[in-house]
XYZ file of C-alpha atoms in Angstrom:
687
model
C 0.208 0.241 0.173
C 1.330 3.426 -0.972
C 2.227 5.717 1.904
C -0.292 8.239 2.976
C -3.034 6.834 1.010
C -6.128 5.728 2.877
C -7.880 2.179 2.666
C -10.856 3.942 2.023
C -9.603 5.345 -1.401
C -9.345 1.550 -2.874
C -12.728 0.467 -1.711
C -14.470 3.708 -3.355
C -12.162 3.324 -6.309
C -13.586 -0.312 -6.558
C -17.077 0.829 -6.352
C -16.940 3.176 -9.129
C -15.451 0.560 -11.241
C -17.925 -2.170 -10.463
C -21.142 -0.348 -10.463
C -20.609 0.883 -14.455
C -19.388 -2.628 -15.171
C -22.248 -4.272 -14.206
C -24.324 -1.838 -16.032
C -22.471 -2.661 -19.168
C -22.972 -6.205 -18.363
C -26.544 -5.982 -17.997
C -27.246 -4.057 -21.192
C -24.665 -6.337 -23.386
C -26.939 -9.313 -21.810
C -30.467 -7.746 -22.762
C -29.231 -6.815 -26.252
C -27.676 -10.015 -26.896
C -30.935 -11.616 -25.874
C -33.111 -9.305 -27.907
C -31.126 -9.386 -31.207
C -32.322 -12.308 -32.839
C -35.801 -10.851 -32.883
C -34.766 -7.744 -33.361
C -32.879 -8.906 -36.946
C -35.853 -10.933 -37.530
C -38.425 -7.957 -37.002
C -35.716 -6.013 -39.538
C -35.907 -8.761 -42.286
C -39.908 -8.645 -41.997
C -40.313 -4.938 -42.300
C -37.710 -4.529 -44.936
C -39.565 -7.778 -46.922
C -43.029 -6.443 -46.336
C -42.145 -2.927 -47.813
C -40.174 -3.876 -50.964
C -42.961 -6.734 -51.524
C -45.259 -3.516 -52.096
C -42.679 -1.287 -54.263
C -42.157 -4.581 -56.506
C -45.916 -5.046 -56.797
C -46.255 -1.133 -57.574
C -44.114 -1.331 -60.317
C -45.792 -4.477 -61.780
C -49.322 -2.489 -61.634
C -48.066 0.362 -63.253
C -46.389 -1.108 -66.101
C -49.779 -3.451 -66.814
C -52.037 0.002 -66.278
C -50.211 1.312 -69.223
C -51.672 -1.305 -71.615
C -54.753 -1.465 -69.836
C -55.281 2.385 -70.998
C -54.120 1.380 -74.495
C -56.895 -0.852 -74.818
C -59.512 0.928 -73.122
C -58.679 3.694 -76.171
C -59.374 1.146 -78.617
C -62.452 0.002 -77.200
C -63.699 3.707 -76.326
C -63.579 4.330 -80.164
C -65.058 0.955 -81.362
C -61.679 -0.421 -82.975
C -60.874 3.094 -84.839
C -57.859 3.331 -82.605
C -56.236 0.293 -84.214
C -55.190 2.433 -86.564
C -53.016 4.494 -84.201
C -52.034 1.925 -81.711
C -48.367 1.941 -82.873
C -48.009 5.753 -82.145
C -49.270 5.019 -78.413
C -47.136 1.614 -77.987
C -43.951 3.833 -79.141
C -44.821 6.274 -76.423
C -45.511 3.547 -73.908
C -41.968 1.870 -74.667
C -40.646 5.555 -73.715
C -42.547 5.872 -70.575
C -42.454 2.290 -69.230
C -38.802 1.125 -68.778
C -39.846 -2.590 -68.380
C -41.777 -2.716 -71.574
C -39.956 -4.204 -74.418
C -42.772 -4.847 -77.014
C -46.573 -4.306 -77.715
C -48.184 -6.818 -80.133
C -51.898 -7.025 -81.220
C -53.287 -10.877 -80.974
C -56.620 -11.424 -83.074
C -59.404 -13.382 -81.526
C -58.248 -16.467 -83.167
C -54.860 -16.240 -81.311
C -52.952 -14.949 -84.243
C -50.401 -12.498 -83.473
C -50.706 -9.749 -86.225
C -48.671 -7.055 -85.616
C -45.721 -6.191 -83.007
C -43.980 -2.772 -82.144
C -41.099 -2.477 -82.694
C -41.119 -4.793 -85.729
C -37.595 -5.290 -86.531
C -36.371 -7.417 -83.512
C -39.976 -9.076 -83.481
C -40.406 -10.018 -87.106
C -40.452 -13.679 -86.175
C -43.257 -13.509 -84.002
C -45.414 -11.871 -86.256
C -48.185 -14.631 -87.562
C -47.352 -16.707 -84.904
C -50.723 -19.259 -83.825
C -50.690 -19.248 -80.121
C -53.349 -21.651 -80.345
C -50.796 -23.982 -81.102
C -48.944 -23.478 -77.870
C -51.056 -25.271 -75.304
C -48.766 -23.811 -72.494
C -50.010 -20.557 -73.834
C -53.163 -20.627 -75.584
C -55.462 -22.231 -72.600
C -54.632 -19.689 -70.399
C -54.796 -16.924 -72.620
C -58.645 -17.827 -73.828
C -59.795 -18.779 -70.155
C -58.716 -15.234 -68.883
C -59.925 -13.212 -71.862
C -63.347 -15.043 -71.885
C -63.450 -13.778 -68.305
C -62.498 -10.293 -69.577
C -59.547 -9.962 -67.389
C -55.637 -9.243 -67.622
C -53.790 -12.290 -67.730
C -50.030 -12.281 -66.810
C -47.884 -15.286 -67.926
C -45.089 -17.567 -66.518
C -41.292 -16.449 -67.074
C -41.477 -17.704 -70.907
C -39.069 -18.021 -73.446
C -39.889 -16.080 -76.719
C -39.953 -17.056 -80.182
C -38.152 -14.056 -81.518
C -35.582 -14.510 -78.775
C -35.008 -13.398 -75.228
C -36.968 -14.002 -72.033
C -40.200 -12.052 -70.794
C -43.430 -11.981 -69.100
C -46.590 -11.588 -71.522
C -49.226 -8.842 -70.197
C -52.289 -10.125 -72.275
C -55.203 -7.516 -72.021
C -58.546 -8.440 -73.671
C -60.271 -6.249 -76.010
C -64.288 -6.119 -76.140
C -66.013 -3.694 -78.734
C -69.825 -4.263 -78.379
C -69.534 -7.142 -75.974
C -67.621 -9.124 -78.847
C -64.318 -10.437 -77.987
C -61.910 -8.998 -80.345
C -58.333 -10.475 -78.992
C -55.793 -8.980 -76.774
C -53.233 -6.337 -76.457
C -50.038 -8.103 -74.906
C -46.856 -6.604 -74.184
C -43.784 -8.132 -73.466
C -42.179 -7.037 -69.868
C -38.867 -7.872 -68.250
C -38.854 -6.058 -64.683
C -35.128 -6.443 -63.830
C -33.859 -3.255 -64.129
C -36.874 -1.283 -62.384
C -36.192 -4.251 -59.354
C -32.823 -3.381 -59.345
C -33.607 0.382 -58.979
C -35.817 -0.402 -55.954
C -33.343 -2.819 -54.525
C -30.613 -0.112 -54.707
C -30.972 1.086 -51.096
C -31.184 -2.764 -49.930
C -27.601 -3.270 -50.289
C -27.402 -5.417 -46.911
C -30.121 -7.997 -48.289
C -30.092 -10.216 -50.866
C -33.467 -10.990 -52.742
C -34.853 -13.684 -55.270
C -38.376 -14.100 -57.003
C -39.909 -17.097 -58.597
C -42.907 -17.265 -61.172
C -45.610 -19.681 -60.498
C -43.901 -22.390 -62.295
C -40.819 -21.968 -59.840
C -38.788 -20.446 -62.266
C -36.365 -17.846 -61.159
C -36.457 -14.699 -62.966
C -34.919 -11.930 -60.582
C -31.597 -12.452 -57.941
C -30.309 -9.514 -56.457
C -27.130 -9.314 -54.199
C -26.667 -13.189 -54.863
C -29.189 -14.936 -53.110
C -27.646 -18.355 -53.285
C -24.651 -16.854 -51.099
C -26.722 -15.296 -48.382
C -27.510 -16.608 -45.052
C -29.987 -19.815 -45.044
C -31.380 -19.476 -41.437
C -35.131 -19.452 -42.392
C -35.744 -17.432 -39.218
C -34.258 -14.610 -40.884
C -35.638 -14.962 -44.183
C -38.950 -13.120 -45.586
C -41.066 -14.968 -47.779
C -44.221 -14.049 -49.682
C -46.543 -15.007 -52.325
C -46.944 -11.878 -54.880
C -50.571 -12.378 -56.491
C -50.076 -10.582 -59.723
C -53.515 -11.109 -61.544
C -57.123 -12.932 -60.545
C -55.765 -16.336 -60.575
C -54.623 -16.889 -56.987
C -52.813 -19.917 -58.060
C -50.637 -18.367 -60.250
C -48.727 -16.113 -57.513
C -44.993 -15.091 -57.446
C -42.865 -16.177 -54.514
C -40.789 -13.338 -53.057
C -37.774 -14.164 -51.015
C -35.852 -11.775 -48.772
C -32.780 -12.320 -46.248
C -29.571 -10.856 -45.125
C -26.684 -11.046 -48.066
C -24.047 -11.503 -45.543
C -24.172 -14.933 -44.017
C -21.907 -13.833 -41.431
C -23.870 -11.090 -40.688
C -25.099 -12.140 -37.157
C -21.106 -12.929 -35.859
C -20.805 -9.204 -37.378
C -23.394 -7.943 -35.082
C -22.174 -9.815 -32.132
C -18.547 -8.537 -32.697
C -19.805 -5.161 -32.691
C -21.553 -5.464 -29.032
C -18.516 -7.171 -27.738
C -16.645 -4.549 -28.572
C -19.108 -2.290 -27.366
C -18.716 -4.363 -24.112
C -14.953 -4.215 -23.915
C -15.349 -0.332 -24.429
C -17.874 -0.024 -21.368
C -15.588 -1.881 -19.240
C -12.461 -0.215 -20.229
C -14.456 2.963 -19.516
C -15.525 2.026 -16.066
C -12.052 0.958 -15.203
C -10.863 4.257 -16.017
C -13.786 5.688 -14.046
C -12.709 3.739 -10.831
C -8.932 5.018 -11.747
C -10.166 8.648 -12.232
C -11.740 8.399 -8.800
C -8.760 6.922 -7.015
C -6.054 9.388 -8.556
C -8.773 12.002 -7.882
C -8.895 11.515 -4.170
C -5.285 11.270 -3.946
C -5.011 14.770 -5.723
C -7.265 16.096 -3.333
C -4.809 15.093 -0.425
C -1.922 16.329 -2.276
C -3.934 19.699 -3.149
C -4.118 20.329 0.891
C -0.730 19.983 0.763
C -0.058 22.933 -1.850
C -2.651 25.086 -0.717
C -0.410 27.890 0.187
C 1.597 27.609 -3.272
C -1.831 28.095 -4.959
C -2.452 31.289 -3.211
C 0.433 32.456 -4.954
C -0.661 31.010 -8.108
C -4.116 32.583 -7.623
C -2.511 35.851 -7.689
C -0.410 35.611 -10.982
C -3.301 33.890 -12.634
C -5.541 36.901 -11.555
C -2.622 39.151 -13.164
C -2.974 37.040 -16.326
C -6.682 37.222 -16.236
C -6.099 40.941 -16.189
C -4.067 40.986 -19.375
C -6.004 38.353 -21.218
C -8.930 40.613 -20.806
C -7.406 43.635 -22.376
C -6.111 41.422 -25.227
C -9.424 40.189 -25.675
C -10.719 43.853 -25.671
C -8.108 44.857 -28.160
C -9.320 41.470 -30.531
C -12.815 42.951 -30.289
C -11.913 46.503 -31.023
C -9.845 45.101 -34.110
C -12.949 42.696 -35.247
C -15.675 45.427 -35.010
C -13.293 47.966 -37.097
C -12.431 45.271 -39.758
C -16.098 44.422 -39.691
C -16.938 47.981 -40.513
C -14.624 48.545 -42.906
C -14.979 45.439 -45.125
C -18.965 46.521 -45.309
C -18.200 50.592 -46.142
C -15.803 49.573 -48.841
C -18.627 47.930 -51.003
C -20.195 51.303 -51.329
C -17.365 53.193 -52.906
C -16.467 50.268 -55.135
C -19.849 49.604 -56.347
C -20.209 52.989 -57.659
C -17.066 52.962 -59.320
C -17.811 50.003 -61.120
C -21.272 51.350 -62.027
C -19.751 54.762 -63.190
C -16.934 53.169 -64.803
C -19.957 51.231 -66.969
C -21.962 54.553 -67.462
C -18.581 56.496 -68.766
C -18.657 56.424 -72.632
C -22.838 55.982 -72.709
C -22.989 59.871 -71.983
C -24.963 61.783 -74.693
C -22.793 64.770 -74.073
C -19.341 66.474 -72.511
C -21.679 67.476 -69.505
C -22.475 63.928 -68.636
C -19.094 62.440 -69.029
C -17.464 65.409 -66.879
C -20.410 64.519 -64.317
C -19.402 60.576 -64.495
C -16.058 61.423 -64.080
C -16.590 63.722 -61.233
C -18.867 61.087 -59.230
C -15.838 58.359 -60.012
C -13.313 60.469 -58.651
C -15.426 61.031 -55.354
C -16.212 57.110 -55.209
C -12.504 56.576 -55.499
C -11.357 59.047 -52.913
C -14.201 57.594 -50.471
C -12.680 54.272 -51.202
C -9.302 55.076 -50.490
C -10.044 56.903 -47.114
C -11.410 53.845 -46.303
C -8.638 51.446 -47.125
C -6.591 53.863 -45.258
C -8.515 53.325 -41.954
C -7.796 49.283 -42.510
C -4.239 49.671 -43.520
C -3.198 51.795 -40.135
C -2.537 49.361 -37.668
C -2.372 51.544 -34.723
C -6.115 52.518 -35.352
C -7.280 48.978 -35.862
C -5.861 47.787 -32.475
C -7.244 50.548 -30.638
C -10.641 50.459 -32.118
C -10.812 54.402 -32.958
C -11.889 55.453 -36.408
C -10.775 59.554 -36.745
C -13.408 61.775 -37.956
C -12.336 63.858 -40.539
C -12.927 67.896 -41.379
C -12.587 68.370 -44.757
C -15.370 70.550 -47.051
C -18.095 68.934 -48.719
C -21.633 69.477 -49.878
C -24.398 67.238 -48.007
C -27.139 67.786 -50.768
C -24.915 66.872 -53.945
C -23.871 63.607 -51.968
C -27.649 62.910 -51.712
C -28.343 63.197 -55.362
C -24.776 61.398 -56.198
C -26.242 58.293 -54.569
C -29.627 58.656 -56.226
C -27.316 58.744 -59.080
C -25.602 55.289 -58.344
C -28.874 53.601 -57.251
C -31.078 54.934 -60.755
C -30.445 51.316 -62.225
C -31.119 49.105 -59.677
C -34.365 51.247 -58.485
C -35.234 50.727 -62.613
C -34.599 47.225 -62.508
C -37.422 46.797 -59.428
C -39.661 49.599 -60.786
C -39.473 51.320 -57.557
C -40.085 55.370 -57.570
C -37.730 57.569 -56.339
C -38.130 61.168 -54.798
C -35.655 63.352 -53.596
C -37.019 66.612 -52.121
C -34.485 69.170 -51.178
C -35.430 71.894 -48.542
C -32.652 74.110 -48.399
C -31.820 77.954 -49.276
C -28.251 77.760 -50.378
C -27.215 74.059 -50.253
C -23.880 75.048 -47.915
C -20.855 73.495 -48.020
C -19.819 72.053 -44.338
C -16.455 70.900 -42.887
C -16.816 67.219 -41.702
C -16.425 63.639 -42.299
C -17.551 63.209 -46.048
C -16.793 59.582 -46.529
C -18.845 58.816 -43.142
C -21.745 60.883 -44.141
C -21.727 59.244 -47.340
C -21.947 55.831 -46.093
C -24.338 56.555 -43.419
C -27.158 57.637 -46.061
C -26.059 54.977 -48.470
C -26.598 52.079 -46.210
C -30.025 53.583 -45.188
C -31.242 53.930 -48.673
C -29.573 50.869 -49.877
C -31.386 49.238 -47.126
C -34.822 50.669 -48.290
C -34.403 49.637 -51.755
C -33.554 46.129 -50.698
C -36.449 45.789 -48.517
C -38.451 47.201 -50.993
C -40.287 45.188 -53.980
C -42.812 47.732 -55.074
C -43.887 51.013 -54.313
C -41.607 53.996 -53.824
C -39.015 55.369 -51.601
C -39.031 59.103 -50.593
C -35.914 61.029 -49.527
C -36.217 64.271 -47.707
C -33.697 66.348 -46.942
C -33.802 69.874 -44.645
C -30.941 72.206 -44.091
C -31.080 75.035 -41.574
C -28.111 77.179 -41.014
C -27.190 79.390 -37.899
C -24.283 80.453 -35.502
C -21.694 78.700 -38.105
C -23.240 75.253 -37.752
C -25.094 73.541 -40.303
C -28.270 71.364 -39.195
C -29.177 68.539 -41.428
C -32.126 66.613 -40.992
C -32.837 63.427 -43.508
C -35.754 61.371 -43.706
C -35.962 57.791 -45.685
C -39.231 56.482 -46.008
C -40.076 53.355 -48.090
C -43.157 51.371 -48.491
C -41.441 47.876 -48.147
C -42.013 45.075 -45.814
C -41.666 46.794 -42.771
C -40.171 45.567 -39.166
C -41.982 43.694 -36.653
C -42.818 46.062 -33.435
C -40.834 43.234 -31.514
C -37.775 43.586 -33.289
C -37.966 47.384 -33.679
C -35.604 48.149 -30.616
C -32.968 45.266 -32.265
C -32.808 46.255 -35.877
C -29.495 48.555 -35.460
C -27.757 45.544 -33.689
C -25.168 43.832 -35.557
C -25.946 40.545 -37.957
C -29.744 41.016 -36.987
C -32.072 40.008 -39.855
C -36.114 39.920 -39.602
C -36.211 35.933 -39.814
C -35.198 33.021 -41.691
C -37.420 33.623 -44.595
C -36.308 37.119 -45.284
C -32.732 35.860 -44.863
C -32.989 33.646 -47.844
C -34.905 36.366 -49.870
C -32.455 38.915 -49.370
C -29.005 38.820 -49.104
C -26.594 40.610 -46.412
C -24.950 40.211 -43.358
C -27.155 42.325 -41.267
C -24.421 44.787 -40.424
C -25.395 47.654 -42.594
C -28.014 49.380 -40.437
C -25.424 48.937 -37.441
C -22.807 50.761 -39.081
C -25.084 53.669 -40.062
C -26.064 53.741 -36.253
C -22.189 53.541 -35.299
C -21.048 56.230 -37.619
C -24.081 58.522 -37.132
C -22.953 58.383 -33.171
C -19.573 59.035 -34.217
C -20.605 62.322 -35.852
C -22.268 63.300 -32.832
C -25.787 62.533 -34.432
C -28.941 60.999 -33.635
C -30.868 57.923 -35.885
C -33.959 56.753 -35.385
C -36.746 54.154 -37.136
C -40.543 54.135 -37.062
C -42.283 51.312 -38.955
C -45.193 49.053 -39.764
C -45.142 45.574 -40.568
C -46.440 45.109 -44.154
C -46.349 48.918 -44.691
C -42.870 50.102 -44.823
C -40.598 51.934 -42.739
C -39.219 55.503 -41.803
C -35.736 56.346 -40.961
C -34.725 59.709 -39.383
C -31.036 60.990 -39.263
C -29.826 64.414 -37.258
C -26.363 65.497 -38.199
C -24.678 69.003 -37.174
C -21.576 70.225 -39.206
C -19.324 73.563 -39.239
C -20.429 75.720 -41.885
C -18.183 76.252 -44.749
C -17.549 79.909 -46.393
C -18.844 78.921 -49.904
C -22.445 77.114 -50.928
C -22.556 74.218 -53.341
C -22.950 76.597 -56.066
C -19.217 78.011 -55.810
C -16.850 77.055 -58.159
C -13.672 75.772 -57.010
C -11.041 77.230 -59.086
C -7.342 76.734 -58.844
C -4.919 79.418 -60.468
C -2.258 78.301 -62.262
C 1.009 77.616 -60.055
C 4.164 79.609 -60.326
C 7.228 77.645 -59.439
C 10.809 77.533 -60.534
C 12.244 75.281 -62.956
C 12.874 71.988 -61.246
C 14.881 69.079 -61.891
C 12.753 65.964 -61.202
C 13.174 61.986 -61.249
C 10.325 59.836 -60.900
C 11.775 56.161 -59.665
C 9.060 53.425 -59.727
C 8.901 49.918 -61.209
C 5.367 50.001 -62.502
C 4.873 51.853 -65.692
C 1.688 52.802 -64.997
C 2.609 54.682 -61.822
C 4.821 56.499 -63.530
C 2.708 57.614 -66.133
C -0.019 59.021 -63.688
C 2.825 60.884 -61.711
C 3.993 62.174 -65.131
C 1.010 63.729 -66.093
C 0.320 64.970 -62.526
C 3.385 67.007 -62.871
C 2.683 68.116 -66.263
C -0.658 69.664 -65.161
C 1.319 71.679 -62.625
C 4.050 73.113 -65.390
C 6.703 70.402 -64.221
C 8.736 67.780 -66.351
C 10.545 64.754 -65.144
C 12.868 61.944 -66.030
C 12.178 58.606 -65.567
C 13.769 55.327 -63.577
C 12.283 52.290 -63.391
C 14.755 50.552 -60.724
C 16.597 51.701 -57.914
C 19.930 51.085 -59.337
C 18.816 52.988 -62.562
C 17.913 55.813 -60.057
C 21.499 56.010 -58.406
C 22.937 56.129 -61.748
C 21.070 58.970 -63.129
C 21.590 60.662 -59.777
C 24.887 60.337 -60.217
C 25.118 62.025 -63.701
C 22.906 64.665 -63.340
C 22.004 67.027 -59.923
C 18.175 66.481 -59.266
C 16.404 68.866 -57.350
C 13.431 66.562 -56.467
C 13.295 62.593 -56.661
C 10.153 60.541 -56.157
C 11.397 57.035 -55.027
C 9.299 54.119 -55.178
C 9.870 51.965 -51.760
C 9.287 48.990 -53.100
C 11.542 47.610 -55.979
C 13.387 44.408 -57.090
C 17.080 45.513 -57.422
C 17.480 47.964 -54.713
C 14.398 49.131 -52.685
C 13.960 52.811 -52.789
C 15.536 53.081 -48.928
C 18.821 51.852 -49.835
C 18.855 53.919 -53.235
C 17.954 56.964 -50.907
C 20.778 56.421 -48.912
C 23.233 56.178 -51.682
C 21.856 59.507 -53.472
C 21.706 61.324 -50.375
C 25.734 60.413 -49.672
C 26.662 62.233 -53.114
C 23.870 65.089 -52.963
C 22.567 65.815 -49.435
C 20.512 68.936 -51.085
C 18.640 66.868 -53.131
C 14.551 66.238 -51.898
C 13.793 63.079 -51.736
C 10.141 61.963 -51.647
C 9.202 58.497 -50.424
C 6.466 56.934 -52.462
C 4.475 53.927 -51.640
C 1.244 52.290 -51.314
C 2.543 51.023 -47.533
C 0.907 53.611 -44.966
C 2.213 52.294 -41.607
C 4.069 54.321 -39.444
C 7.084 51.954 -39.246
C 7.233 52.340 -43.216
C 6.974 56.262 -42.854
C 9.696 56.318 -40.421
C 11.948 54.149 -41.841
C 11.896 56.588 -45.152
C 12.707 59.578 -42.960
C 15.041 57.771 -41.222
C 17.147 56.946 -44.300
C 17.371 60.842 -45.392
C 13.667 61.144 -47.113
C 12.542 64.411 -46.810
C 8.634 63.362 -47.072
C 6.571 60.546 -47.449
C 3.639 60.464 -49.924
C 1.289 57.347 -50.148
C -0.317 56.038 -53.209
C -2.454 57.214 -54.845
C -0.988 60.355 -54.633
C -3.461 62.805 -53.499
C -3.033 66.197 -55.500
C -3.828 68.410 -52.746
C -1.102 66.835 -50.457
C 1.616 66.959 -53.508
C 1.051 70.659 -54.055
C 1.475 71.174 -50.275
C 4.481 69.420 -50.145
C 6.019 71.132 -53.424
C 5.109 74.381 -51.606
C 6.966 73.707 -48.651
C 10.256 72.646 -49.813
C 10.163 74.824 -53.283
C 7.961 77.854 -53.086
C 9.390 81.247 -52.753
C 7.289 83.900 -51.597
C 3.644 84.188 -51.789
C 3.723 84.961 -55.595
C 5.596 81.617 -56.570
C 3.605 79.318 -54.362
C 1.343 76.914 -55.752
C -2.112 77.506 -54.540
C -4.908 75.239 -53.612
């Protein structure tokens, strides 16, 4: 006995093993006793259901022939002229039907369809076939359908013959007879009976159907289902149907499974006993380590605090990415739509308008991407509020244009009413404002199948503040009252049926509410199920000097002649930068690699170099260092799509004077040129 372990621990552990083990033995014994009856019941039930399916298949094919016979009788024999067309259709519809033949009242086969493989049967006198004629004549005189035994046909092959008598004005005119082989249809019915074997004999004891090698199946009669399948009015001419397990060792396999189950149960019982034993011993050891656990508790508390902080940061990051991924769709959709419209305008004004919309949407998308790429914002969950000049009423008109096609496709009327005297410019976050309005209008379009959407915009200016009131009213499906309070929560859809009909992740309204609160505004909703909804938004911005009708002109720049070098391995980027500089009256040399840039800087003194950061041979950081060694006065501006703080800091550290992100913002470029090369007020480039 181990030192320090009380004897009762062994006894209790033994009980924890014994009780589950006894339960396992009881279940094992009960299942073993009940298994034969269970398997027998399974065979009987399966056989009964299979028999009904097989009968239904035969009767369905027989009914097709009976329908043809009825058409002949209803037309007093006139339909004999069209029976082949009907027979052709029946052969396509009934897989078991091989051919259809007409036998006259004297027992002579007058015609067969199809003829080519059955020509030897035409003209055959069945009155000379004792095994065939007597049964055929007897059933025909009674006016009932006759199903023969499994026959070898004169034209070759084996089949059942189905004779349906034809009576016109109570006079026997012969039979419509079909040759049928049910094996393929029976195989399809048996497809789901892979664990069973089936055989069927006709009334003469001839086996005409065998599934899953019945001869190799188990032979115990206790597990065999056998029944008579009565196919016509003659009770003495029934088929014999037999079904059993296809595997002769099925019982041994079932026993193997329950033996394995018993072994697993005993192992688990032993494990329970051992766990009980070790658990009690662990309790003894726990008492000895109580003091140590106190210290560990303090450490765990500290770790828990750290974990909670990490979780909060992760949640903030997840929420930010979720919002941004949804917001990106709006301007991207506008860009794609406007791209399709460009070239379809009827005049220059329309083309300029489309390009203006495209430019605005591109900037919105760029702002969203910049938010995602700034890791410091993502990890803190903080999204900055921009303070730029824009016209709120114009954005509403743009959103209307973006959605014209989908409104037209759905047949929805759209009414935009603007109640404002001057259509003021405001200072605020244009992208977030546009996202809010677009989300609400898109939501209205999504859930409105007919009727109209009305948008009312009101604007009031007072004390250098512009107060906006926007209402979006639709005639859509509405919102149930019990879900009205939850409609602004994340991932909320009205119900499963609606989710199947309307796509979306259920975060559009949540994003709109979050952005409204970020802009210190208010959003509310009124709705009646089945009649529509009305969303109301209230926002306040600083008022800008101009109103929306004021033209934003840019005086031509006056700047000294500069020797400029543009370095980028992407030719399209170089073209864009060169054209932008040309609009400012500047020309630039071009280098496509870091090595080429260093070489050209050694041969010619450049005032300004635009340096791409990521290049295949020498990256922009290394090229900057080498150029700065020989030309310290050269102004080098970093140029990259990488907008992280670490990338910017690295660029400044290696000698860059400033760092611009792609795509280049014209205002930022002009600001940088003014800072480094503007001479006096008259020579500065004015934005």
